[in-house]
Amino acid sequence: MSAMMPMPFLPDSSVTIVQLYPEELGVAGDRGNVMAVRERLARAGVTVSVAEHRVGDSFRSDADLVLVGNGPLSAIRNVYDDLQTVAPELRTIIGDGVPVFAYGAGAELLGHDLALLDGTRLAGLDIFPFHAKRVTKRKVGYVIVDTPLGQVVGFEDNASLWELDSDATAFGTLVAGGGNGDGTHEGVVLGPSIATQVGGPALPLNPLLTDALIRSIASRRGFDYEPGAAHADLDRYATRAREVISANAKHVFSRI
Amino acid sequence: MSSLSGLKYFVPVVLGKAVRALAKIRGGGSAFPGYVTTKLAPRFLEDVTGQFRHGIVYVLGSNGKSTTTHMLTGVLRGHGLKVFTNPSGANLPQGIASSILAESSLLGRLDADIGVLEVDEAFALEFAATVPPSTVLVLNTQVDQLYRFYETERVADMMLDTAQQAKLHIVTNREDPYLSKIARRYGAGDAATGPDITYFGASDEVIANAPHGLFNATDYRDADLAPESHAALAELVATDRTGASIVVGGESIDVVLPAKGLHYGIDAAAAIATAAIILGDDFDPACAAGAFAAMKPAYGRGELLAITNRDGGDEKVEFVMFKNAASLQLNLDALPEPPEQVLFAIDEGTPDISWIYDIDFAALDHIDVITGAKAWQIALRLEHDGMTIGAVEPDLRKAIDLMRSMPKPRTGMKTWIVNYEIMMLARKQIGFLELENQR
Ligand SMILES: [Zn+2]
């Protein structure tokens, strides 16, 4: 349990995925991101336990991966105090190399701050190097991003602009969709961690992204991970889904 | 009630009807005729509907508008009322205007005692300025169409604001965290100036037995996340495969439901509560039960359509239609056993399907054919559960051929779980022409 002790690799030791606020920040199928990591690890023979962190829970400092998703402003306000409480522990594990995959409003809470339409500003945890600003223009539809890992596809649905610090690294270059709002970039990375507006959810649709997160868990925990025959159906369906999304990405869904 | 001076609407109505006739010949849209008439005679809709003895009822909600409108219309007709209602799904202002126009005489009269209108949440408040409601029934607030409404609390407020336009009655869901708090919008003891508020609901036992609850959205903006407690005029106390028991005013009514599912039982309680508050002493539980027994299924909800299989044998297709996570989960929860032959389909008519990762598919033991533009995305989701998948065929026509080529199921019935757009397409492809959606 102690973060100070180097952890020896045990073949039967399990990987712990922590999902933050699954009810409040989980309106965009964010459980799918948890499911993708768990399933790909399980099919590689790795035991996985999923811990859902709720308001009032003590933080799981043995987390190997932290996932957080999207929710409305009222939900943000509900989890806000608890998030401040767990912030020191969250910063500690991130400092130890534990990756975070953050989507939507959950990602915005981990940035510098979030400016709302009514002029108020919510301070973030200052983990990811960007400022978020809510705007009136909404981006809805399929999104495609070229990243160093490969092409990432998904569905975006937000009315936010993300302004990255000058020395920050974007997640990728926009091929289709709205991205950060500047029309060129999407998301932000910090070591093995990613903050993004690519939903869908992103991890099932993009095995290359999921595998990159898993590899950073594996190298930290000292085990080998290689997808194999057990992953073939997941990969095949993801490939075909991605083809259709790429073909239909010019659709912009808006009705009002 | 405004008086009508003879020929004031003659020209606008004639023009509107002419445009409608032309639009029908050309197979075009149905909203434009309403636009023409209301431009020429802006007060036409209010004057026509203002003649209804029991006024206008709006039916709003994230889920169940069509079904409940259909039920309420049936119950009111069962009590001998002449009911005007809009066709299923034609719930945008111009579409409603067109259907009012279609039924109006050249002098701007419509022979009805009451209007029951399914209205889209986003346009309801604006529409209330044109066609003021006497009663507003609000069914539920569910996480739905976020690409359209952004945040669930925003759609809750649209519906609550509209409900407050009701002149006489608000009827709403006691089990819904947002809606159950509507009385807080009125000053205490000021009942004389506002509409009265009536609740429908489900018993604690019914809710406790629901595998995934009722799917109403949590009210995160209130310190009390849960619904507020109230007495319900109509309460769902039991459901079974074919029907539901609803207690209204202390008396239990057994009703036949158009399709299986807890949500249909709650819709029935909503319709009964609304009919009871509007009809007052004239409400008759036996009439209500009789009306449910005589009701045909609403378009695509619990309909059984005939299909021929590869051997020329007769089979039935049971459509299980869903619009969002809530309706899909509640429909799955209502399946009495895993269906023998299953088609599952979603197309781009449902732009964002990220919520399929929140659905529990344990009610299915396999899927034979997945189709629609989202077919591969669905297959990917289900592969995460290790679901047995027969074929993934995005082309609907080919997918239907695959379903037809299967041997006749033991039950004689194939189950097609589809979004609204696929239901419309699939009906056509198996030879059922689009109906005028009459209720
Ligand atoms: Zn089968």
mmCIF file of C-alpha atoms in Angstrom, chain B residues 182-434:
data_model
loop_
_atom_site.group_PDB
_atom_site.id
_atom_site.type_symbol
_atom_site.label_atom_id
_atom_site.label_comp_id
_atom_site.label_asym_id
_atom_site.label_seq_id
_atom_site.Cartn_x
_atom_site.Cartn_y
_atom_site.Cartn_z
ATOM 1 C CA ILE B 182 -42.536 22.158 -9.019
ATOM 2 C CA ALA B 183 -44.653 23.386 -6.096
ATOM 3 C CA ARG B 184 -41.582 25.211 -4.798
ATOM 4 C CA ARG B 185 -42.038 27.603 -7.699
ATOM 5 C CA TYR B 186 -45.236 28.883 -6.106
ATOM 6 C CA GLY B 187 -45.497 30.925 -2.946
ATOM 7 C CA ALA B 188 -46.850 29.008 0.022
ATOM 8 C CA GLY B 189 -50.603 29.230 0.425
ATOM 9 C CA ASP B 190 -51.061 31.002 -2.899
ATOM 10 C CA ALA B 191 -53.069 28.221 -4.487
ATOM 11 C CA ALA B 192 -55.787 30.573 -5.712
ATOM 12 C CA THR B 193 -53.574 32.282 -8.277
ATOM 13 C CA GLY B 194 -51.824 29.303 -9.779
ATOM 14 C CA PRO B 195 -52.941 26.077 -11.429
ATOM 15 C CA ASP B 196 -53.531 23.121 -9.139
ATOM 16 C CA ILE B 197 -50.814 20.457 -9.033
ATOM 17 C CA THR B 198 -51.540 16.748 -9.317
ATOM 18 C CA TYR B 199 -49.030 13.910 -9.108
ATOM 19 C CA PHE B 200 -48.846 10.435 -10.523
ATOM 20 C CA GLY B 201 -46.298 7.842 -9.445
ATOM 21 C CA ALA B 202 -45.394 4.252 -8.734
ATOM 22 C CA SER B 203 -45.528 2.408 -5.417
ATOM 23 C CA ASP B 204 -42.326 1.812 -3.435
ATOM 24 C CA GLU B 205 -42.647 -1.887 -4.180
ATOM 25 C CA VAL B 206 -42.877 -1.370 -7.936
ATOM 26 C CA ILE B 207 -39.819 0.897 -7.882
ATOM 27 C CA ALA B 208 -37.864 -1.496 -5.647
ATOM 28 C CA ASN B 209 -38.522 -4.330 -8.106
ATOM 29 C CA ALA B 210 -37.304 -2.368 -11.140
ATOM 30 C CA PRO B 211 -33.898 -3.850 -12.043
ATOM 31 C CA HIS B 212 -32.441 -0.495 -13.057
ATOM 32 C CA GLY B 213 -34.878 1.924 -11.424
ATOM 33 C CA LEU B 214 -36.927 4.458 -13.350
ATOM 34 C CA PHE B 215 -34.051 6.304 -15.030
ATOM 35 C CA ASN B 216 -35.242 9.762 -14.008
ATOM 36 C CA ALA B 217 -32.369 12.256 -13.872
ATOM 37 C CA THR B 218 -30.793 13.098 -10.523
ATOM 38 C CA ASP B 219 -31.313 16.703 -9.411
ATOM 39 C CA TYR B 220 -27.709 17.685 -8.726
ATOM 40 C CA ARG B 221 -28.506 21.335 -8.271
ATOM 41 C CA ASP B 222 -30.597 20.729 -5.196
ATOM 42 C CA ALA B 223 -29.244 19.690 -1.798
ATOM 43 C CA ASP B 224 -31.920 17.001 -1.886
ATOM 44 C CA LEU B 225 -30.996 14.926 -4.948
ATOM 45 C CA ALA B 226 -34.059 12.692 -4.629
ATOM 46 C CA PRO B 227 -37.694 13.377 -5.513
ATOM 47 C CA GLU B 228 -39.939 15.269 -3.110
ATOM 48 C CA SER B 229 -42.615 13.179 -1.416
ATOM 49 C CA HIS B 230 -46.271 13.734 -2.371
ATOM 50 C CA ALA B 231 -49.568 11.887 -2.447
ATOM 51 C CA ALA B 232 -50.326 10.591 -5.940
ATOM 52 C CA LEU B 233 -53.782 10.828 -7.511
ATOM 53 C CA ALA B 234 -52.889 7.796 -9.679
ATOM 54 C CA GLU B 235 -50.311 5.279 -8.511
ATOM 55 C CA LEU B 236 -48.951 2.290 -10.395
ATOM 56 C CA VAL B 237 -49.027 -0.590 -7.888
ATOM 57 C CA ALA B 238 -48.293 -3.631 -10.072
ATOM 58 C CA THR B 239 -47.313 -4.621 -13.583
ATOM 59 C CA ASP B 240 -47.336 -7.980 -15.272
ATOM 60 C CA ARG B 241 -46.827 -9.224 -18.818
ATOM 61 C CA THR B 242 -49.971 -7.742 -20.223
ATOM 62 C CA GLY B 243 -51.076 -5.003 -17.957
ATOM 63 C CA ALA B 244 -50.889 -2.892 -14.871
ATOM 64 C CA SER B 245 -52.860 -2.102 -11.752
ATOM 65 C CA ILE B 246 -53.317 1.563 -11.008
ATOM 66 C CA VAL B 247 -54.928 2.948 -7.899
ATOM 67 C CA VAL B 248 -56.829 6.151 -8.521
ATOM 68 C CA GLY B 249 -58.766 7.868 -5.788
ATOM 69 C CA GLY B 250 -58.594 4.725 -3.632
ATOM 70 C CA GLU B 251 -59.996 2.485 -6.365
ATOM 71 C CA SER B 252 -57.833 -0.045 -8.223
ATOM 72 C CA ILE B 253 -58.090 -0.213 -12.020
ATOM 73 C CA ASP B 254 -56.614 -3.039 -14.071
ATOM 74 C CA VAL B 255 -55.504 -1.767 -17.446
ATOM 75 C CA VAL B 256 -54.211 -3.542 -20.536
ATOM 76 C CA LEU B 257 -50.943 -1.976 -21.736
ATOM 77 C CA PRO B 258 -49.958 -1.571 -25.385
ATOM 78 C CA ALA B 259 -46.530 -3.058 -24.699
ATOM 79 C CA LYS B 260 -44.563 -4.626 -21.900
ATOM 80 C CA GLY B 261 -42.624 -2.352 -19.600
ATOM 81 C CA LEU B 262 -42.678 -0.417 -16.365
ATOM 82 C CA HIS B 263 -42.504 2.883 -18.287
ATOM 83 C CA TYR B 264 -45.770 2.062 -20.057
ATOM 84 C CA GLY B 265 -47.383 1.434 -16.669
ATOM 85 C CA ILE B 266 -46.228 4.836 -15.439
ATOM 86 C CA ASP B 267 -47.415 6.470 -18.664
ATOM 87 C CA ALA B 268 -50.816 4.874 -18.007
ATOM 88 C CA ALA B 269 -50.859 6.298 -14.467
ATOM 89 C CA ALA B 270 -50.006 9.711 -15.941
ATOM 90 C CA ALA B 271 -52.847 9.485 -18.460
ATOM 91 C CA ILE B 272 -55.318 8.361 -15.800
ATOM 92 C CA ALA B 273 -54.306 11.093 -13.338
ATOM 93 C CA THR B 274 -54.697 13.706 -16.077
ATOM 94 C CA ALA B 275 -58.074 12.411 -17.215
ATOM 95 C CA ALA B 276 -59.274 12.246 -13.591
ATOM 96 C CA ILE B 277 -58.299 15.829 -12.779
ATOM 97 C CA ILE B 278 -59.798 17.200 -16.006
ATOM 98 C CA LEU B 279 -63.051 15.219 -15.812
ATOM 99 C CA GLY B 280 -63.537 15.589 -12.065
ATOM 100 C CA ASP B 281 -66.732 13.839 -10.944
ATOM 101 C CA ASP B 282 -67.319 12.610 -14.497
ATOM 102 C CA PHE B 283 -64.218 10.402 -14.368
ATOM 103 C CA ASP B 284 -65.248 6.754 -14.371
ATOM 104 C CA PRO B 285 -62.615 4.076 -13.595
ATOM 105 C CA ALA B 286 -64.547 1.436 -15.546
ATOM 106 C CA CYS B 287 -64.616 3.707 -18.617
ATOM 107 C CA ALA B 288 -60.871 4.221 -18.285
ATOM 108 C CA ALA B 289 -60.174 0.481 -18.060
ATOM 109 C CA GLY B 290 -62.453 -0.143 -21.043
ATOM 110 C CA ALA B 291 -60.594 2.466 -23.050
ATOM 111 C CA PHE B 292 -57.234 0.808 -22.380
ATOM 112 C CA ALA B 293 -58.634 -2.587 -23.371
ATOM 113 C CA ALA B 294 -59.859 -1.153 -26.697
ATOM 114 C CA MET B 295 -56.674 0.808 -27.481
ATOM 115 C CA LYS B 296 -54.567 -0.166 -30.459
ATOM 116 C CA PRO B 297 -50.811 0.012 -29.870
ATOM 117 C CA ALA B 298 -49.270 3.384 -30.625
ATOM 118 C CA TYR B 299 -47.205 3.361 -33.771
ATOM 119 C CA GLY B 300 -44.184 1.151 -33.193
ATOM 120 C CA ARG B 301 -44.742 0.487 -29.516
ATOM 121 C CA GLY B 302 -45.775 -3.090 -29.019
ATOM 122 C CA GLU B 303 -47.010 -3.453 -32.587
ATOM 123 C CA LEU B 304 -46.896 -6.939 -34.060
ATOM 124 C CA LEU B 305 -46.454 -6.882 -37.831
ATOM 125 C CA ALA B 306 -46.766 -9.849 -40.180
ATOM 126 C CA ILE B 307 -43.734 -10.936 -42.178
ATOM 127 C CA THR B 308 -43.105 -13.895 -44.447
ATOM 128 C CA ASN B 309 -39.935 -15.903 -43.919
ATOM 129 C CA ARG B 310 -37.807 -17.697 -46.528
ATOM 130 C CA ASP B 311 -40.210 -20.638 -46.638
ATOM 131 C CA GLY B 312 -43.200 -18.399 -47.206
ATOM 132 C CA GLY B 313 -44.267 -19.075 -43.634
ATOM 133 C CA ASP B 314 -46.106 -16.501 -41.573
ATOM 134 C CA GLU B 315 -44.297 -14.893 -38.714
ATOM 135 C CA LYS B 316 -44.638 -11.778 -36.661
ATOM 136 C CA VAL B 317 -42.187 -9.006 -35.994
ATOM 137 C CA GLU B 318 -42.360 -7.389 -32.603
ATOM 138 C CA PHE B 319 -40.862 -3.892 -32.720
ATOM 139 C CA VAL B 320 -39.174 -2.737 -29.525
ATOM 140 C CA MET B 321 -38.539 0.933 -30.214
ATOM 141 C CA PHE B 322 -36.282 3.163 -28.136
ATOM 142 C CA LYS B 323 -35.195 6.772 -28.264
ATOM 143 C CA ASN B 324 -32.609 6.948 -25.516
ATOM 144 C CA ALA B 325 -30.842 5.007 -22.775
ATOM 145 C CA ALA B 326 -33.882 5.033 -20.502
ATOM 146 C CA SER B 327 -36.333 3.623 -23.008
ATOM 147 C CA LEU B 328 -33.878 0.984 -24.215
ATOM 148 C CA GLN B 329 -33.091 -0.205 -20.677
ATOM 149 C CA LEU B 330 -36.726 -0.212 -19.556
ATOM 150 C CA ASN B 331 -37.718 -2.123 -22.697
ATOM 151 C CA LEU B 332 -34.958 -4.682 -22.133
ATOM 152 C CA ASP B 333 -35.962 -5.017 -18.477
ATOM 153 C CA ALA B 334 -39.513 -5.804 -19.592
ATOM 154 C CA LEU B 335 -38.552 -8.758 -21.791
ATOM 155 C CA PRO B 336 -40.016 -11.824 -20.088
ATOM 156 C CA GLU B 337 -37.189 -14.020 -21.411
ATOM 157 C CA PRO B 338 -34.279 -13.595 -23.833
ATOM 158 C CA PRO B 339 -35.889 -13.365 -27.294
ATOM 159 C CA GLU B 340 -35.187 -16.228 -29.684
ATOM 160 C CA GLN B 341 -34.432 -14.184 -32.801
ATOM 161 C CA VAL B 342 -33.144 -10.665 -32.319
ATOM 162 C CA LEU B 343 -32.265 -7.814 -34.632
ATOM 163 C CA PHE B 344 -30.729 -4.727 -33.055
ATOM 164 C CA ALA B 345 -30.340 -1.497 -35.010
ATOM 165 C CA ILE B 346 -29.342 2.155 -34.608
ATOM 166 C CA ASP B 347 -28.581 4.618 -37.390
ATOM 167 C CA GLU B 348 -27.366 8.224 -37.517
ATOM 168 C CA GLY B 349 -30.861 9.345 -36.453
ATOM 169 C CA THR B 350 -29.412 8.843 -32.973
ATOM 170 C CA PRO B 351 -26.197 10.870 -33.347
ATOM 171 C CA ASP B 352 -24.594 10.178 -29.962
ATOM 172 C CA ILE B 353 -24.794 6.585 -28.721
ATOM 173 C CA SER B 354 -22.086 6.766 -26.067
ATOM 174 C CA TRP B 355 -24.779 5.811 -23.543
ATOM 175 C CA ILE B 356 -24.932 2.247 -24.877
ATOM 176 C CA TYR B 357 -22.009 1.622 -22.527
ATOM 177 C CA ASP B 358 -24.349 2.368 -19.617
ATOM 178 C CA ILE B 359 -26.924 -0.191 -20.729
ATOM 179 C CA ASP B 360 -27.162 -3.589 -19.062
ATOM 180 C CA PHE B 361 -27.786 -6.103 -21.868
ATOM 181 C CA ALA B 362 -28.212 -9.093 -19.533
ATOM 182 C CA ALA B 363 -31.794 -9.515 -20.806
ATOM 183 C CA LEU B 364 -30.391 -10.773 -24.133
ATOM 184 C CA ASP B 365 -28.446 -14.011 -24.508
ATOM 185 C CA HIS B 366 -27.417 -13.368 -28.112
ATOM 186 C CA ILE B 367 -28.124 -11.081 -31.042
ATOM 187 C CA ASP B 368 -28.661 -12.503 -34.507
ATOM 188 C CA VAL B 369 -28.202 -9.409 -36.650
ATOM 189 C CA ILE B 370 -26.908 -5.937 -35.845
ATOM 190 C CA THR B 371 -27.676 -3.277 -38.434
ATOM 191 C CA GLY B 372 -27.812 0.464 -39.182
ATOM 192 C CA ALA B 373 -24.986 2.961 -39.618
ATOM 193 C CA LYS B 374 -23.996 2.442 -35.985
ATOM 194 C CA ALA B 375 -23.895 -1.365 -36.352
ATOM 195 C CA TRP B 376 -20.138 -1.724 -35.807
ATOM 196 C CA GLN B 377 -20.230 0.613 -32.822
ATOM 197 C CA ILE B 378 -22.976 -1.538 -31.289
ATOM 198 C CA ALA B 379 -21.052 -4.736 -31.996
ATOM 199 C CA LEU B 380 -17.996 -3.211 -30.335
ATOM 200 C CA ARG B 381 -20.034 -2.364 -27.240
ATOM 201 C CA LEU B 382 -21.533 -5.852 -27.016
ATOM 202 C CA GLU B 383 -18.205 -7.583 -27.590
ATOM 203 C CA HIS B 384 -17.100 -5.977 -24.310
ATOM 204 C CA ASP B 385 -19.827 -8.095 -22.662
ATOM 205 C CA GLY B 386 -18.837 -11.210 -24.585
ATOM 206 C CA MET B 387 -22.258 -11.233 -26.272
ATOM 207 C CA THR B 388 -22.763 -13.826 -29.021
ATOM 208 C CA ILE B 389 -23.288 -11.923 -32.260
ATOM 209 C CA GLY B 390 -24.594 -13.666 -35.388
ATOM 210 C CA ALA B 391 -23.940 -11.070 -38.087
ATOM 211 C CA VAL B 392 -23.099 -7.401 -38.373
ATOM 212 C CA GLU B 393 -24.742 -6.020 -41.522
ATOM 213 C CA PRO B 394 -25.002 -2.208 -41.646
ATOM 214 C CA ASP B 395 -27.312 -2.339 -44.677
ATOM 215 C CA LEU B 396 -30.861 -2.588 -43.331
ATOM 216 C CA ARG B 397 -32.303 -4.311 -46.397
ATOM 217 C CA LYS B 398 -29.678 -7.060 -46.276
ATOM 218 C CA ALA B 399 -30.090 -7.344 -42.521
ATOM 219 C CA ILE B 400 -33.830 -7.868 -42.907
ATOM 220 C CA ASP B 401 -33.112 -10.548 -45.527
ATOM 221 C CA LEU B 402 -30.877 -12.289 -42.998
ATOM 222 C CA MET B 403 -33.683 -12.222 -40.448
ATOM 223 C CA ARG B 404 -36.143 -13.580 -43.022
ATOM 224 C CA SER B 405 -33.760 -16.399 -43.922
ATOM 225 C CA MET B 406 -33.824 -17.764 -40.390
ATOM 226 C CA PRO B 407 -36.152 -20.647 -39.546
ATOM 227 C CA LYS B 408 -39.447 -19.842 -37.927
ATOM 228 C CA PRO B 409 -38.899 -19.177 -34.227
ATOM 229 C CA ARG B 410 -40.631 -21.363 -31.664
ATOM 230 C CA THR B 411 -42.683 -18.384 -30.532
ATOM 231 C CA GLY B 412 -43.496 -17.433 -34.127
ATOM 232 C CA MET B 413 -42.140 -14.001 -33.328
ATOM 233 C CA LYS B 414 -38.949 -12.142 -34.168
ATOM 234 C CA THR B 415 -37.866 -9.245 -31.955
ATOM 235 C CA TRP B 416 -36.450 -6.132 -33.602
ATOM 236 C CA ILE B 417 -34.942 -3.654 -31.170
ATOM 237 C CA VAL B 418 -34.607 -0.406 -33.104
ATOM 238 C CA ASN B 419 -34.373 3.359 -32.868
ATOM 239 C CA TYR B 420 -37.226 5.456 -34.263
ATOM 240 C CA GLU B 421 -35.722 6.099 -37.697
ATOM 241 C CA ILE B 422 -34.920 2.421 -38.282
ATOM 242 C CA MET B 423 -38.421 1.473 -37.179
ATOM 243 C CA MET B 424 -39.878 3.727 -39.880
ATOM 244 C CA LEU B 425 -37.547 2.327 -42.558
ATOM 245 C CA ALA B 426 -37.970 -1.288 -41.488
ATOM 246 C CA ARG B 427 -41.772 -1.037 -41.485
ATOM 247 C CA LYS B 428 -41.666 0.135 -45.080
ATOM 248 C CA GLN B 429 -39.274 -2.592 -46.115
ATOM 249 C CA ILE B 430 -41.494 -5.354 -44.810
ATOM 250 C CA GLY B 431 -44.432 -3.857 -46.662
ATOM 251 C CA PHE B 432 -46.155 -1.618 -44.149
ATOM 252 C CA LEU B 433 -46.701 1.745 -45.711
ATOM 253 C CA GLU B 434 -46.290 4.788 -43.618
#
